[in-house]
Coordinates of C-alpha atoms and ligand atoms in Angstrom, one line a residue:
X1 CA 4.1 14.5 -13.3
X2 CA 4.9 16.6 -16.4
X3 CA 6.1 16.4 -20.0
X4 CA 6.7 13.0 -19.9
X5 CA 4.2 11.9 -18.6
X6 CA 1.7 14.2 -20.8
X7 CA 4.0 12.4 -23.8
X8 CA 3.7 9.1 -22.8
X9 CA -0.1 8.9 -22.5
X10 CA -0.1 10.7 -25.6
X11 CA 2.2 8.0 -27.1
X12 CA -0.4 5.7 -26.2
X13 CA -3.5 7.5 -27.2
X14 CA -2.1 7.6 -31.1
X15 CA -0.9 4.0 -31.1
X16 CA -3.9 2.1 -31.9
X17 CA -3.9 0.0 -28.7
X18 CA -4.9 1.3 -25.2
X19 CA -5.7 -0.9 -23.1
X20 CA -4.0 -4.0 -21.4
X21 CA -1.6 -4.1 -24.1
X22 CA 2.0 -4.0 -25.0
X23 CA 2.3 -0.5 -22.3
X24 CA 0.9 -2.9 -19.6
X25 CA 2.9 -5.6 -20.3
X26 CA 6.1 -3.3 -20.5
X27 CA 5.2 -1.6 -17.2
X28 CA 4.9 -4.9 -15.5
X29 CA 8.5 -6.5 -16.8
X30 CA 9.4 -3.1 -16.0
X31 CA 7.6 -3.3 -12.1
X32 CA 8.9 -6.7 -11.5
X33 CA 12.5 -5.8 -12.1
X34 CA 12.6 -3.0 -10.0
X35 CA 11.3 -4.9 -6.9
X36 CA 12.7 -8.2 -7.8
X37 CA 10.1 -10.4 -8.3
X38 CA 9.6 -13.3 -10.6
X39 CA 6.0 -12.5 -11.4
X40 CA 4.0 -8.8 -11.5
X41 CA 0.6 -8.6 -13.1
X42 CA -1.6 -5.0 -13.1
X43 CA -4.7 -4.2 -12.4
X44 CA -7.1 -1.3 -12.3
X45 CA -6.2 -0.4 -8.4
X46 CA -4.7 -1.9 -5.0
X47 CA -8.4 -2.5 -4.0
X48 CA -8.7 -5.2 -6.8
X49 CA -5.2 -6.3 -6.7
X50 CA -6.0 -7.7 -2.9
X51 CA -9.2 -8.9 -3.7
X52 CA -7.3 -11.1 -6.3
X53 CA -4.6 -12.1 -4.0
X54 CA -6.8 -13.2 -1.6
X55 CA -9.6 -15.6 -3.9
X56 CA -5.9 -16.5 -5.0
X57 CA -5.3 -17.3 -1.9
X58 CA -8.3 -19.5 -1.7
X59 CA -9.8 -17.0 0.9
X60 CA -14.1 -18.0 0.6
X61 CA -17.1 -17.7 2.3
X62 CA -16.8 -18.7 6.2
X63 CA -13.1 -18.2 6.7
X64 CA -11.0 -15.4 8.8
X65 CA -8.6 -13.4 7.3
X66 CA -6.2 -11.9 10.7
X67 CA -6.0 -7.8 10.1
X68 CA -5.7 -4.6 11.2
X69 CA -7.9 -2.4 11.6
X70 CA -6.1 0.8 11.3
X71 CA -5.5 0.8 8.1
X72 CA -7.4 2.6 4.9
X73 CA -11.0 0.5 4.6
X74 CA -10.2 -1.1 1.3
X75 CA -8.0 -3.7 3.5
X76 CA -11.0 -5.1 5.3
X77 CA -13.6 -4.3 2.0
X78 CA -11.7 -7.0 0.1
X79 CA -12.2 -10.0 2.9
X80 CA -15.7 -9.0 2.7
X81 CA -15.5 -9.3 -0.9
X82 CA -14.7 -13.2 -0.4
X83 CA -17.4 -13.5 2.2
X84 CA -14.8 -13.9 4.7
X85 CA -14.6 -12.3 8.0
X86 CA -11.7 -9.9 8.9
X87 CA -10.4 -10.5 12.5
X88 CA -8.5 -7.2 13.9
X89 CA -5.8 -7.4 15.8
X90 CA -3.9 -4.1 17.3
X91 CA -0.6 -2.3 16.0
X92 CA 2.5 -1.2 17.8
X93 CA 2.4 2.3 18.8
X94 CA 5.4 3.6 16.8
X95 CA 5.1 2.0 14.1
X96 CA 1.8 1.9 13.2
X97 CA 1.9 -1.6 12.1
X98 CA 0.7 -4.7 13.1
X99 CA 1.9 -6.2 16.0
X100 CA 3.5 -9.8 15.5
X101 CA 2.8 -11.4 19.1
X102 CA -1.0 -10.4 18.4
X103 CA -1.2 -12.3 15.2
X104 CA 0.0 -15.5 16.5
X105 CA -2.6 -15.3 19.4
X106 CA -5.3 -14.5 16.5
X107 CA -4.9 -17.7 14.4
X108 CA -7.9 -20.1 14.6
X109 CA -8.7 -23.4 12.7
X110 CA -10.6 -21.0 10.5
X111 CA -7.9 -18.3 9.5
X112 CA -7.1 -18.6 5.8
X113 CA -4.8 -15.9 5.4
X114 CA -3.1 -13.1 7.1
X115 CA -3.3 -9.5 5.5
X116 CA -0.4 -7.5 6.9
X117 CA 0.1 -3.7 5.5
X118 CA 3.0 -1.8 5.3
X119 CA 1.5 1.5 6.5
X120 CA 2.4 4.6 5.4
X121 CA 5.2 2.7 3.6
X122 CA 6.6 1.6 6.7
X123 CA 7.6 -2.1 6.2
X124 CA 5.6 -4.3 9.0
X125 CA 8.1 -7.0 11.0
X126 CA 7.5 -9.7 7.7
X127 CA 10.4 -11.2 9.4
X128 CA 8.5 -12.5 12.6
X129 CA 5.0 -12.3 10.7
X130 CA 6.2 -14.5 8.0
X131 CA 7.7 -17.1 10.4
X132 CA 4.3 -17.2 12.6
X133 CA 2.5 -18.2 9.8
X134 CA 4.9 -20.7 8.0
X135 CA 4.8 -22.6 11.1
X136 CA 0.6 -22.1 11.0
X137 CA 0.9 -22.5 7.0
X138 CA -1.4 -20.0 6.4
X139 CA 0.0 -17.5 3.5
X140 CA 0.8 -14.1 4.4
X141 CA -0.8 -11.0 1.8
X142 CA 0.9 -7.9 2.0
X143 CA -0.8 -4.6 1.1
X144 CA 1.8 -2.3 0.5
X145 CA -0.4 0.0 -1.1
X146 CA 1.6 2.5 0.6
X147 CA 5.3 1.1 0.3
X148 CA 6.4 1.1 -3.7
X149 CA 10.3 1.9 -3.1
X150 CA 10.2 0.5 0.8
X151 CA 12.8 -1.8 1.9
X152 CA 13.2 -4.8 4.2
X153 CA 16.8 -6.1 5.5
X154 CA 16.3 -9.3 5.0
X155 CA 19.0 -12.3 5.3
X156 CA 21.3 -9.4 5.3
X157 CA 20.6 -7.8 2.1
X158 CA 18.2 -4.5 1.6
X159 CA 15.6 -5.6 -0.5
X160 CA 12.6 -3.8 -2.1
X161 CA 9.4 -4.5 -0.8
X162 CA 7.8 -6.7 -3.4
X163 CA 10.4 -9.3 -4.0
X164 CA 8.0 -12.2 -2.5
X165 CA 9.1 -12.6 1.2
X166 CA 4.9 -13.4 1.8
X167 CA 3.1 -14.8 -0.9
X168 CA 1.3 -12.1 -2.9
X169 CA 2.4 -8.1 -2.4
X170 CA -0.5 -5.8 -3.6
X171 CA 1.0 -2.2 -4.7
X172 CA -1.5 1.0 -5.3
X173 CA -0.6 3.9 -7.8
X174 CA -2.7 5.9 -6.6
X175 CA -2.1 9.9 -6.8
X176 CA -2.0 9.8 -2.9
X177 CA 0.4 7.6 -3.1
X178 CA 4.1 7.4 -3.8
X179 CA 4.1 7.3 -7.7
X180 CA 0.8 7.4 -9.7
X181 CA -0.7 6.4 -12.7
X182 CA -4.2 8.1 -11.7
X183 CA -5.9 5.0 -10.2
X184 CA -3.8 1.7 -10.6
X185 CA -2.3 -1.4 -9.2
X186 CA 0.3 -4.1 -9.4
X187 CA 0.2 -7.4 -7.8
X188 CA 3.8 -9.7 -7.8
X189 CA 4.3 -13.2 -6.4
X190 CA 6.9 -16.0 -6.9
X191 CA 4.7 -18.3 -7.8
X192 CA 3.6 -18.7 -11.8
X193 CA 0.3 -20.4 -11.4
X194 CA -0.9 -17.3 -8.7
X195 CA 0.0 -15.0 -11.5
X196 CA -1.5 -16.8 -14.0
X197 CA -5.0 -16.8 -11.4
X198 CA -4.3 -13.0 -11.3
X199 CA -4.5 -12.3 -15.1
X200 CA -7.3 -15.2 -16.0
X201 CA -9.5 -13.2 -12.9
X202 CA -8.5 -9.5 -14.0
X203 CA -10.6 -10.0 -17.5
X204 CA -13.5 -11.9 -17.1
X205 CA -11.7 -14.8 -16.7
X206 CA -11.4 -15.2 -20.8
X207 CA -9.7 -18.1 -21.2
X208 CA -7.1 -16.0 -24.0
X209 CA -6.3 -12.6 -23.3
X210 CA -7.0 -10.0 -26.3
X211 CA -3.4 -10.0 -27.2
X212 CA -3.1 -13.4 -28.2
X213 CA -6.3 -13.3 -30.0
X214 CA -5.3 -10.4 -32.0
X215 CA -1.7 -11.6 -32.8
X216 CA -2.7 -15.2 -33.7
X217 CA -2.7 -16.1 -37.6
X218 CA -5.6 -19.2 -36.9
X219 CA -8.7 -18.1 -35.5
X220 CA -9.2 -19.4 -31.4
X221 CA -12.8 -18.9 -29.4
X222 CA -12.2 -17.9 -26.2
X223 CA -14.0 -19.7 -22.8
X224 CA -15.2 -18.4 -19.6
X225 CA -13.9 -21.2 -17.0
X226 CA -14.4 -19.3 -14.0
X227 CA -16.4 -16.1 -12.3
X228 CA -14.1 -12.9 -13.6
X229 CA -13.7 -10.0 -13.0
X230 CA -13.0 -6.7 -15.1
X231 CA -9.9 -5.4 -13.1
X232 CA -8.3 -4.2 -15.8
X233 CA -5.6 -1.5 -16.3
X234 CA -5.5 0.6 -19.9
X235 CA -1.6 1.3 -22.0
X236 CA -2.3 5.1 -21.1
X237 CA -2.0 4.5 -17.4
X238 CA 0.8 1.9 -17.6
X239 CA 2.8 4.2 -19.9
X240 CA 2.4 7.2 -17.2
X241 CA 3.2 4.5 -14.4
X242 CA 6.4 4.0 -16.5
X243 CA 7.4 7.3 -16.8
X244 CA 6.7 7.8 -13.0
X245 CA 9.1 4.2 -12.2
X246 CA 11.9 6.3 -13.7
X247 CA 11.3 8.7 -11.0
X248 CA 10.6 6.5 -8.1
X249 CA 14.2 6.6 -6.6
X250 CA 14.6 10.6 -6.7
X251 CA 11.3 10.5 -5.0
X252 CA 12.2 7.8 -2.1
X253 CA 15.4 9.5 -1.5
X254 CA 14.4 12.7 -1.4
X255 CA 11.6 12.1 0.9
X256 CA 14.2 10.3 3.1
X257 CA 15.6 13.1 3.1
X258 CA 12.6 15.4 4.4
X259 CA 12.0 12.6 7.1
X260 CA 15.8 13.0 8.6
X261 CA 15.0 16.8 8.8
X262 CA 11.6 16.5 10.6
X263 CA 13.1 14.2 12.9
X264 CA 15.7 17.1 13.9
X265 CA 13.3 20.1 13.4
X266 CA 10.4 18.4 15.9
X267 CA 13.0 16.8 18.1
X268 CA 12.9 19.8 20.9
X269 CA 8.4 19.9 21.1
X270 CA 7.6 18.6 24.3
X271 CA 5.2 15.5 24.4
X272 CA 5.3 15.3 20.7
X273 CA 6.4 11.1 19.6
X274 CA 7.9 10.9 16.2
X275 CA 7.8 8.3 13.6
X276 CA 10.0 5.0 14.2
X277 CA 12.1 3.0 12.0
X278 CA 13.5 0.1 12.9
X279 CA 16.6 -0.6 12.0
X280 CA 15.7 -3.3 9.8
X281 CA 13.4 -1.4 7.8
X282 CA 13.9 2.0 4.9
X283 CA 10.8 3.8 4.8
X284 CA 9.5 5.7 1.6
X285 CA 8.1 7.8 3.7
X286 CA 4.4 8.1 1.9
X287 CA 3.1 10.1 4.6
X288 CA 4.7 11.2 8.2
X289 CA 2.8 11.1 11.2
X290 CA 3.2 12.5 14.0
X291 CA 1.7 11.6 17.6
X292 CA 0.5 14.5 20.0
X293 CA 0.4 14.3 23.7
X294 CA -2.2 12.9 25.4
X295 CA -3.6 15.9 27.1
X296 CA -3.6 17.5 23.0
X297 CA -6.6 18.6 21.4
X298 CA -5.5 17.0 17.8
X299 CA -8.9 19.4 16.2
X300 CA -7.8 22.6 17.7
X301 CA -3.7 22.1 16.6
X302 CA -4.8 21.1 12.8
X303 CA -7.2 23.9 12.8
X304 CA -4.6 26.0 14.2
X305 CA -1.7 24.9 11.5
X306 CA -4.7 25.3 8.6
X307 CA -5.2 29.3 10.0
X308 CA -1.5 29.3 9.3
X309 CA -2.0 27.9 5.6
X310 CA -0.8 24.4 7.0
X311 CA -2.5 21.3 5.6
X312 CA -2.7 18.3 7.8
X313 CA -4.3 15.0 8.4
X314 CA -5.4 13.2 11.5
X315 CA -3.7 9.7 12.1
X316 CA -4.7 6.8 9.6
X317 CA -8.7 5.6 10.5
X318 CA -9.5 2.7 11.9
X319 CA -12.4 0.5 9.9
X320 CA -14.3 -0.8 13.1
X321 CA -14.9 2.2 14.2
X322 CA -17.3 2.3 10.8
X323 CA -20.9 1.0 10.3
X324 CA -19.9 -1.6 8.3
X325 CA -17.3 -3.0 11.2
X326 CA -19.1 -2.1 13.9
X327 CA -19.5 -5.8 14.8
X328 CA -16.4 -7.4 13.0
X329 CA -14.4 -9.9 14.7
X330 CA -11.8 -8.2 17.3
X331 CA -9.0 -10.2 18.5
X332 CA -7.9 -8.2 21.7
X333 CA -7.8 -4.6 21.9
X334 CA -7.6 -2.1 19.3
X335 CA -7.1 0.6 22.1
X336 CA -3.8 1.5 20.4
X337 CA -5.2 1.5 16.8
X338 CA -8.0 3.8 18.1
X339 CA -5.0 6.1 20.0
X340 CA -3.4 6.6 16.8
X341 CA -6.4 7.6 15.0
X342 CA -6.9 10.4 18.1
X343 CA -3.6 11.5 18.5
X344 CA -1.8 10.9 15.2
X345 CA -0.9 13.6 13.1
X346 CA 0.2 13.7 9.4
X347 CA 2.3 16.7 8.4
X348 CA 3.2 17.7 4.8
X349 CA 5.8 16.0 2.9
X350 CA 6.5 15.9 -1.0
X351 CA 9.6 16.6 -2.8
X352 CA 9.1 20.1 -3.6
X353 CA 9.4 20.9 0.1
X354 CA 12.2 23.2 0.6
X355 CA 14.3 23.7 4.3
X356 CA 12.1 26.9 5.0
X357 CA 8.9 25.4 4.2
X358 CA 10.0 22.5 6.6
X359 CA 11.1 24.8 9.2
X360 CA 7.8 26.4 9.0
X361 CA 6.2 23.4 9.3
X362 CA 7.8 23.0 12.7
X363 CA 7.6 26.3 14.1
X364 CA 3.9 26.4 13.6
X365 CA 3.5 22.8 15.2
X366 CA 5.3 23.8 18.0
X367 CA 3.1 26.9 18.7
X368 CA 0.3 25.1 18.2
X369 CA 1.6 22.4 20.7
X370 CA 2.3 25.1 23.1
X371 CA -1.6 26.1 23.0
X372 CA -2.9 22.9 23.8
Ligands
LIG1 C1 -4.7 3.5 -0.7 C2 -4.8 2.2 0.0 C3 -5.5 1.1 -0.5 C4 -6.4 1.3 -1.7 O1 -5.7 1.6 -2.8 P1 -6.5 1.9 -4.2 O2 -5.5 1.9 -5.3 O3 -7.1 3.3 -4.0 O4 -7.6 0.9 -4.4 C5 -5.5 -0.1 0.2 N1 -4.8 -0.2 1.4 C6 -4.1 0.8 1.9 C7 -3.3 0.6 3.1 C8 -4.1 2.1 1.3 O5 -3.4 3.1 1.8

């Protein structure tokens, strides 16, 4: 962020308006167009967005919601939310994400909804996900907290993640994540009624949003119709998240960019697995990880890259190895969901990187591979 973003929230502060108004409903025309979907309504975080898409959804008290459980916790916090039960199912290795074959197994009479994530802004297989459950008819949510500027090949076209392929696609801005608007979040759809569920929940459920209120020349009373929420997001983030859209695909590209070089600079470390993409997918690239070999000590090399002024992170966690999981509902193993915890790796990656800083990045990883 800079200037314009400074200016825009600036903009916003002076105007006389600042929260869910005209900014908001700019950034979302603004959101929907990029990603290509019909409907996009924001809210105050992904967190919120998925707990909307899923009481959308229908998801209550007593049902199963089929999940991973490598993923950040908010994914399994929002089926709680409902008073559902998350089931966890494993990942592929290479990917990260869920594994298709295990979902299928997974569905019971009781499984309202399937909560796939695009992790790390790698797009999950929606392809074979999406025709498991149309055949089920149980609606798939997508938490692509991770993957704003991600893309799917899909009927032969690259298309952005977003554009509804499952039902509801729940987006974070985050300043971890790809863009940011501070905290924030954008849920899209195809369908006008969900959309209409998401906006009526986001603000206490007030039966006419402040807008319509203030613009109206007869006076209307507002009604509560249902439990709501305050999930709001305020003009001064959406005009930042605006500002930050205009950047979004300098930012994808270049991090493509720093992917393609990681993948030639860490070819040559023995035992070390990189990253896959397959070939029906475009990363954004939110965060590269890494996978040691077995035998590594993944403590001792990211202590050993931090001596060298190297930040890193261990792979993504996994929420049932957390109190609040400890007895969740497993389908299968999550052996590989727990591996990638223990041997993944997440090394720097932002668009300021230069070559040098890249190739340090490697050299370091490599000596500290050596060690272990
Ligand atoms: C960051 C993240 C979230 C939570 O997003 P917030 O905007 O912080 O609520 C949810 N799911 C995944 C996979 C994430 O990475």
């Amino acid at each position: 962020m800079d200037e314009r973003e400074a200016d825009a929230a600036r903009r916003v502060i002076l105007s006389g308006w600042v929260t869910q108004g005209p900014e908001v409903a700019a950034f979302e025309r603004e959101f929907a167009q990029l990603v290509g979907a019909p409907h996009a309504c924001a809210v105050s975080n992904c967190t919120t967005a998925l707990h909307l898409a899923l009481l959308t959804a229908g998801v209550k008290a007593g049902d199963e919601v089929i999940t991973v459980s490598h993923s950040f916790i908010a994914t399994a916090n929002v089926v709680r939310y409902c008073g559902a039960s998350p089931v966890f199912v494993d990942i592929e290795p290479d990917t990260y994400n869920i594994d298709p074959e295990l979902v299928a197994a997974a569905i019971s009479p009781r499984t309202r909804a399937i909560l796939v994530v695009h992790q790390m802004g790698m797009p999950c297989n929606l392809e074979r996900i999406i025709a498991i459950a149309r055949s089920r008819s149980v609606p798939v949510i997508e938490d692509a907290a991770c993957a704003i500027g991600s893309e799917i090949l899909w009927e032969g076209n690259w298309e952005k993640i977003g554009r509804p392929h499952g039902e509801i696609t729940c987006f974070s801005f985050h300043p971890r994540k790809v863009i940011s608007t501070g905290d924030g979040g954008m849920i899209t759809t195809a369908s006008g009624d969900w959309d209409a569920s998401f906006r009526l929940f986001r603000q206490h459920a007030m039966s006419v949003p402040d807008m319509v209120r203030h613009g109206s020349p007869k006076v209307i009373f507002e009604s509560y119709p249902t439990l709501g929420f305050n999930y709001r997001m305020t003009d001064i983030q959406a005009a930042v998240g605006r500002e930050q859209l205009h950047r979004l695909s300098d930012i994808v590209s270049s991090r493509r960019l720093l992917a393609g070089r990681y993948e030639q600079l860490l070819a040559g470390i023995p035992g070390l697995r990189l990253p896959h993409e397959p070939p029906w997918a475009r990363s954004n690239w939110q965060s590269y990880c890494v996978r040691l070999a077995d035998g590594c000590n993944q403590k001792r090399v990211m202590q050993s890259m931090l001596d060298a002024g190297i930040a890193t992170r261990r792979g993504i966690m996994c929420s049932h190895r957390e109190p609040p999981y400890a007895d969740a509902l497993v389908s299968g193993s999550l052996a590989k969901s727990e591996a990638a915890q223990d041997h993944g790796l997440i090394l720097p990656l932002f668009p300021q990187m230069t070559p040098s800083d890249q190739e340090r990045v490697a050299a370091e990883l490599k000596a500290a591979c050596t060690l272990c």
